[in-house]
Short mmCIF file of C-alpha atoms in Angstrom, two decimals:
data_model
loop_
_atom_site.label_atom_id
_atom_site.label_comp_id
_atom_site.label_asym_id
_atom_site.label_seq_id
_atom_site.Cartn_x
_atom_site.Cartn_y
_atom_site.Cartn_z
CA MET A 1 18.89 4.47 8.34
CA VAL A 2 18.90 8.11 7.28
CA THR A 3 19.00 10.88 9.89
CA ILE A 4 16.52 13.61 9.01
CA PRO A 5 17.29 17.10 10.37
CA THR A 6 14.67 18.99 12.36
CA VAL A 7 13.31 22.48 12.93
CA THR A 8 11.38 23.86 15.89
CA LEU A 9 7.70 24.75 15.45
CA ASN A 10 6.14 27.86 16.96
CA ASP A 11 4.91 25.78 19.91
CA GLY A 12 8.35 24.34 20.67
CA THR A 13 7.81 20.97 18.96
CA ILE A 14 10.87 19.47 17.30
CA PHE A 15 9.71 18.78 13.75
CA PRO A 16 11.41 16.82 10.92
CA GLN A 17 12.34 18.57 7.70
CA LEU A 18 10.99 15.56 5.80
CA GLY A 19 8.00 13.37 6.56
CA PHE A 20 6.30 10.25 5.24
CA GLY A 21 2.95 10.28 3.46
CA THR A 22 0.64 7.31 4.04
CA TYR A 23 -2.21 8.00 1.60
CA LYS A 24 -3.48 4.67 0.14
CA LEU A 25 -1.20 2.61 2.40
CA THR A 26 -3.71 0.20 3.90
CA GLY A 27 -3.93 -3.37 5.16
CA ASP A 28 -0.95 -5.55 5.98
CA ASP A 29 1.05 -4.12 3.09
CA GLY A 30 0.39 -0.62 4.42
CA ILE A 31 1.56 -1.56 7.91
CA ALA A 32 4.71 -3.07 6.42
CA ALA A 33 5.41 0.02 4.30
CA ILE A 34 4.91 2.42 7.22
CA GLY A 35 7.03 0.20 9.45
CA SER A 36 9.77 0.19 6.83
CA ALA A 37 9.68 3.99 6.66
CA ILE A 38 10.14 4.19 10.42
CA GLU A 39 13.06 1.76 10.25
CA ASN A 40 14.59 3.89 7.49
CA GLY A 41 14.59 7.03 9.62
CA TYR A 42 11.23 8.75 9.10
CA ARG A 43 9.81 10.22 12.28
CA LEU A 44 6.85 12.22 10.89
CA LEU A 45 3.89 10.14 9.66
CA ASP A 46 1.01 11.82 7.82
CA SER A 47 -2.45 10.25 7.99
CA ALA A 48 -6.09 11.42 7.96
CA VAL A 49 -9.54 10.13 8.73
CA ASN A 50 -10.29 10.22 5.02
CA TYR A 51 -7.27 8.05 4.19
CA GLY A 52 -8.95 5.16 6.01
CA ASN A 53 -5.65 3.94 7.45
CA GLU A 54 -5.39 5.28 10.99
CA GLN A 55 -5.49 1.71 12.32
CA GLU A 56 -2.57 0.72 10.10
CA VAL A 57 -0.55 3.78 11.12
CA GLY A 58 -1.17 3.07 14.80
CA GLU A 59 -0.20 -0.58 14.42
CA ALA A 60 3.05 0.33 12.65
CA VAL A 61 3.84 2.82 15.41
CA ARG A 62 3.27 0.22 18.13
CA ARG A 63 5.42 -2.34 16.36
CA SER A 64 8.24 0.19 15.98
CA GLY A 65 8.92 0.34 19.70
CA ILE A 66 9.85 4.03 19.45
CA ARG A 67 6.47 5.71 19.94
CA ASP A 68 7.92 8.75 21.70
CA GLU A 69 10.26 9.49 18.76
CA LEU A 70 7.41 9.72 16.28
CA ILE A 71 5.06 12.52 15.27
CA VAL A 72 1.76 11.01 14.19
CA THR A 73 -0.48 13.30 12.17
CA THR A 74 -4.18 12.93 11.46
CA LYS A 75 -6.84 15.33 10.23
CA VAL A 76 -10.41 16.41 10.97
CA PRO A 77 -12.54 15.68 7.89
CA GLY A 78 -14.88 18.30 6.50
CA ARG A 79 -18.03 16.45 7.54
CA GLU A 80 -16.92 16.67 11.20
CA HIS A 81 -16.35 20.42 11.45
CA GLY A 82 -17.77 22.11 14.55
CA TYR A 83 -16.74 22.17 18.20
CA GLU A 84 -18.48 19.07 19.54
CA GLU A 85 -18.06 17.25 16.24
CA THR A 86 -14.30 17.82 16.36
CA ILE A 87 -14.04 16.57 19.95
CA HIS A 88 -15.86 13.40 18.90
CA SER A 89 -13.74 13.07 15.74
CA ALA A 90 -10.51 13.31 17.72
CA HIS A 91 -11.56 10.62 20.18
CA ALA A 92 -12.60 8.38 17.28
CA SER A 93 -9.21 8.92 15.63
CA LEU A 94 -7.43 8.10 18.88
CA ASP A 95 -9.44 4.88 19.14
CA ARG A 96 -8.56 3.86 15.59
CA LEU A 97 -4.91 4.78 16.06
CA GLY A 98 -4.80 3.00 19.40
CA LEU A 99 -2.71 5.85 20.77
CA ASP A 100 -3.18 8.22 23.69
CA ARG A 101 -2.10 11.32 21.76
CA ILE A 102 -2.35 12.82 18.28
CA ASP A 103 0.99 14.56 17.86
CA LEU A 104 -0.10 16.88 15.05
CA TYR A 105 -3.80 17.49 14.48
CA LEU A 106 -4.85 19.32 11.32
CA ILE A 107 -8.07 20.64 9.80
CA HIS A 108 -8.04 18.74 6.51
CA TRP A 109 -9.81 21.44 4.48
CA PRO A 110 -11.33 24.82 5.44
CA ASN A 111 -14.76 24.17 3.87
CA PRO A 112 -15.54 27.91 3.74
CA SER A 113 -19.19 27.55 2.72
CA VAL A 114 -19.83 25.62 5.95
CA ASP A 115 -17.79 28.23 7.84
CA ARG A 116 -17.11 26.20 10.97
CA TYR A 117 -13.34 26.03 10.84
CA VAL A 118 -12.84 28.56 13.63
CA GLU A 119 -14.91 26.57 16.13
CA THR A 120 -13.19 23.42 14.89
CA PHE A 121 -9.83 24.99 15.65
CA ARG A 122 -11.04 26.08 19.10
CA ALA A 123 -11.91 22.46 19.85
CA MET A 124 -8.44 21.39 18.71
CA ILE A 125 -6.86 23.96 21.04
CA ASP A 126 -8.90 22.59 23.94
CA LEU A 127 -7.85 19.05 23.06
CA ARG A 128 -4.25 20.25 23.14
CA GLU A 129 -4.79 21.75 26.59
CA LYS A 130 -6.09 18.36 27.79
CA GLY A 131 -2.99 16.60 26.46
CA LEU A 132 -4.84 14.59 23.82
CA VAL A 133 -3.23 16.57 21.00
CA GLY A 134 0.32 17.87 20.65
CA SER A 135 0.52 20.52 17.92
CA VAL A 136 -2.50 22.03 16.15
CA GLY A 137 -2.49 23.14 12.56
CA VAL A 138 -4.40 23.28 9.31
CA SER A 139 -4.27 22.14 5.71
CA ASN A 140 -5.17 23.95 2.51
CA PHE A 141 -5.76 27.31 4.24
CA THR A 142 -5.26 30.66 2.53
CA GLU A 143 -3.66 33.76 4.05
CA ALA A 144 -7.09 35.24 4.81
CA MET A 145 -8.23 32.07 6.55
CA LEU A 146 -5.06 31.87 8.60
CA THR A 147 -5.40 35.50 9.60
CA ARG A 148 -8.97 34.93 10.73
CA LEU A 149 -7.97 31.91 12.82
CA ILE A 150 -5.19 33.83 14.52
CA ASP A 151 -7.36 36.90 15.14
CA GLU A 152 -10.35 34.98 16.51
CA THR A 153 -8.58 32.34 18.60
CA GLY A 154 -5.31 34.01 19.56
CA VAL A 155 -3.46 30.85 18.49
CA THR A 156 -1.25 30.63 15.41
CA PRO A 157 -1.38 27.24 13.68
CA ALA A 158 1.91 25.39 13.93
CA VAL A 159 1.63 23.98 10.41
CA ASN A 160 -0.25 24.62 7.17
CA GLN A 161 -0.08 21.60 4.89
CA VAL A 162 -0.67 22.67 1.30
CA GLU A 163 -0.19 21.56 -2.27
CA MET A 164 3.35 22.56 -3.16
CA HIS A 165 5.76 21.47 -5.87
CA PRO A 166 7.89 23.22 -8.52
CA TYR A 167 4.80 23.81 -10.66
CA PHE A 168 3.11 25.49 -7.67
CA PRO A 169 5.83 26.88 -5.35
CA GLN A 170 3.45 28.89 -3.16
CA GLN A 171 5.81 31.86 -2.86
CA ALA A 172 3.30 34.33 -1.39
CA LEU A 173 1.82 31.84 1.08
CA ARG A 174 5.27 30.68 2.18
CA ALA A 175 6.25 34.28 2.85
CA PHE A 176 3.12 34.71 4.98
CA HIS A 177 3.95 31.51 6.86
CA ALA A 178 7.50 32.67 7.50
CA SER A 179 6.34 36.04 8.85
CA HIS A 180 3.94 34.32 11.26
CA GLY A 181 6.08 31.38 12.34
CA ILE A 182 3.92 28.78 10.57
CA ARG A 183 5.70 25.75 9.15
CA THR A 184 4.87 24.94 5.53
CA GLU A 185 4.27 21.26 4.83
CA SER A 186 4.05 20.07 1.21
CA TRP A 187 1.57 17.52 -0.05
CA SER A 188 2.03 16.16 -3.56
CA PRO A 189 5.65 17.38 -3.34
CA LEU A 190 6.64 15.63 -6.58
CA ALA A 191 3.53 16.64 -8.55
CA ARG A 192 2.68 13.01 -9.15
CA ARG A 193 1.12 11.97 -12.46
CA SER A 194 2.90 14.85 -14.15
CA GLU A 195 6.03 15.15 -16.25
CA LEU A 196 7.87 17.13 -13.56
CA LEU A 197 10.66 14.64 -12.92
CA SER A 198 11.55 14.55 -16.61
CA ALA A 199 11.88 18.34 -16.89
CA GLN A 200 15.28 19.37 -18.25
CA VAL A 201 16.01 21.83 -15.44
CA ILE A 202 15.40 19.09 -12.86
CA ALA A 203 17.62 16.69 -14.78
CA ASP A 204 20.39 19.28 -15.02
CA VAL A 205 20.30 20.07 -11.30
CA ALA A 206 20.23 16.39 -10.38
CA SER A 207 23.18 15.65 -12.66
CA ALA A 208 25.19 18.52 -11.20
CA HIS A 209 24.91 16.99 -7.73
CA GLY A 210 25.01 13.32 -8.66
CA VAL A 211 21.52 12.69 -7.30
CA THR A 212 18.18 11.61 -8.73
CA PRO A 213 15.53 14.07 -10.01
CA THR A 214 13.34 13.08 -7.06
CA GLN A 215 16.10 13.94 -4.61
CA ALA A 216 16.70 17.28 -6.32
CA VAL A 217 13.02 18.24 -6.02
CA LEU A 218 12.73 17.15 -2.39
CA ARG A 219 15.87 19.11 -1.53
CA TRP A 220 14.31 22.15 -3.25
CA HIS A 221 11.40 21.86 -0.81
CA THR A 222 13.57 21.73 2.27
CA GLN A 223 15.73 24.64 1.17
CA LEU A 224 12.59 26.72 0.71
CA GLY A 225 11.67 25.98 4.32
CA SER A 226 8.97 23.39 3.71
CA THR A 227 8.61 19.84 5.00
CA PRO A 228 7.67 17.57 2.08
CA ILE A 229 5.82 14.31 2.80
CA PRO A 230 6.59 11.92 -0.08
CA LYS A 231 5.06 8.46 -0.08
CA SER A 232 6.65 5.21 -1.18
CA ALA A 233 5.95 1.60 -0.23
CA THR A 234 9.41 0.54 -1.46
CA PRO A 235 12.15 0.51 1.19
CA GLU A 236 14.85 1.45 -1.31
CA ARG A 237 12.84 4.41 -2.53
CA GLN A 238 12.09 5.46 1.03
CA VAL A 239 15.82 5.65 1.73
CA GLU A 240 16.46 7.54 -1.51
CA ASN A 241 13.73 10.07 -0.71
CA ALA A 242 15.17 10.74 2.74
CA ASP A 243 18.81 10.92 1.62
CA ILE A 244 18.70 14.56 0.52
CA PHE A 245 20.64 16.40 3.18
CA GLY A 246 24.18 15.64 1.97
CA PHE A 247 24.09 18.24 -0.81
CA THR A 248 22.92 21.82 -1.17
CA LEU A 249 21.34 23.46 -4.19
CA THR A 250 22.69 26.84 -5.21
CA ASP A 251 20.40 29.86 -5.10
CA ASP A 252 20.35 29.85 -8.89
CA GLU A 253 19.30 26.19 -8.94
CA VAL A 254 16.49 26.84 -6.47
CA ARG A 255 15.29 29.74 -8.61
CA ALA A 256 15.51 27.65 -11.77
CA ILE A 257 13.35 24.91 -10.28
CA SER A 258 10.87 27.48 -8.98
CA GLY A 259 10.78 28.90 -12.49
CA LEU A 260 8.78 25.86 -13.59
CA GLU A 261 5.72 27.43 -11.93
CA ARG A 262 2.48 26.93 -13.80
CA GLY A 263 -0.12 26.72 -11.01
CA ARG A 264 -2.11 24.32 -8.90
CA LEU A 265 -2.50 20.75 -10.22
CA TRP A 266 -4.83 19.12 -7.70
CA GLY A 267 -7.35 19.89 -5.00
CA GLY A 268 -9.08 22.95 -6.38
CA ASP A 269 -9.30 26.41 -4.87
CA PRO A 270 -9.51 26.48 -1.04
CA ASP A 271 -12.00 29.36 -1.32
CA THR A 272 -14.51 27.20 -3.18
CA HIS A 273 -13.61 23.52 -2.82
CA GLU A 274 -15.36 21.49 -0.11
CA GLU A 275 -13.88 18.34 1.39
CA MET A 276 -16.02 15.71 3.07
#
């Protein structure tokens, strides 16, 4: 089992520097894969209503026997934005998870044309006050959206989960996060379905440290102050993905990997894209 280091969020929550993505992990195989990740040292599990696997995540958590060591994440879908809608959505997620608390609750997408993310966040804050939610955060939010949330609610999100990988290193947004105490969390950290892991600079960095290209990229994330959430159903790969804290990239290596920047690959622009 790999020990994953932690950081402290702006609300005092102890938060892993690496998490486990569960997208498309469903059914008995999904439960087994999530359970294997927990056995291999992962303590942050990322789910969402739209992943359709909250039941599987909850079952894996119960079987683990270490509920209190785990941070279970789920997300409010776009179709359930609004104060009362979010309260209902949270209770429905809790029922599917079979848990009494959502440890990290995120707005999955801002849906700016609907413009209900502020009242959604207010509902999440109230759920936190009632003890049904631990930390509250967002996903796919821009600097302007974050600023509006902070100004209108007085609460700074603990996390903003965004697309981030060497092709899209999010330098400006990460700087904003750092100045406001918001933890960056990276989805699609390996830019899946791309040629990233075969890039020469990645291969050179990996070779210099005797690690795999995947490990080099995940270490790049953590050294930039982001928590990546890679997904793998294979126990051996889960261990490999988590075993990234025994080496340190040089500043030049971090810059070289960041130099692969070419822009966003998935998801669209948060200012225009709507998520259901």
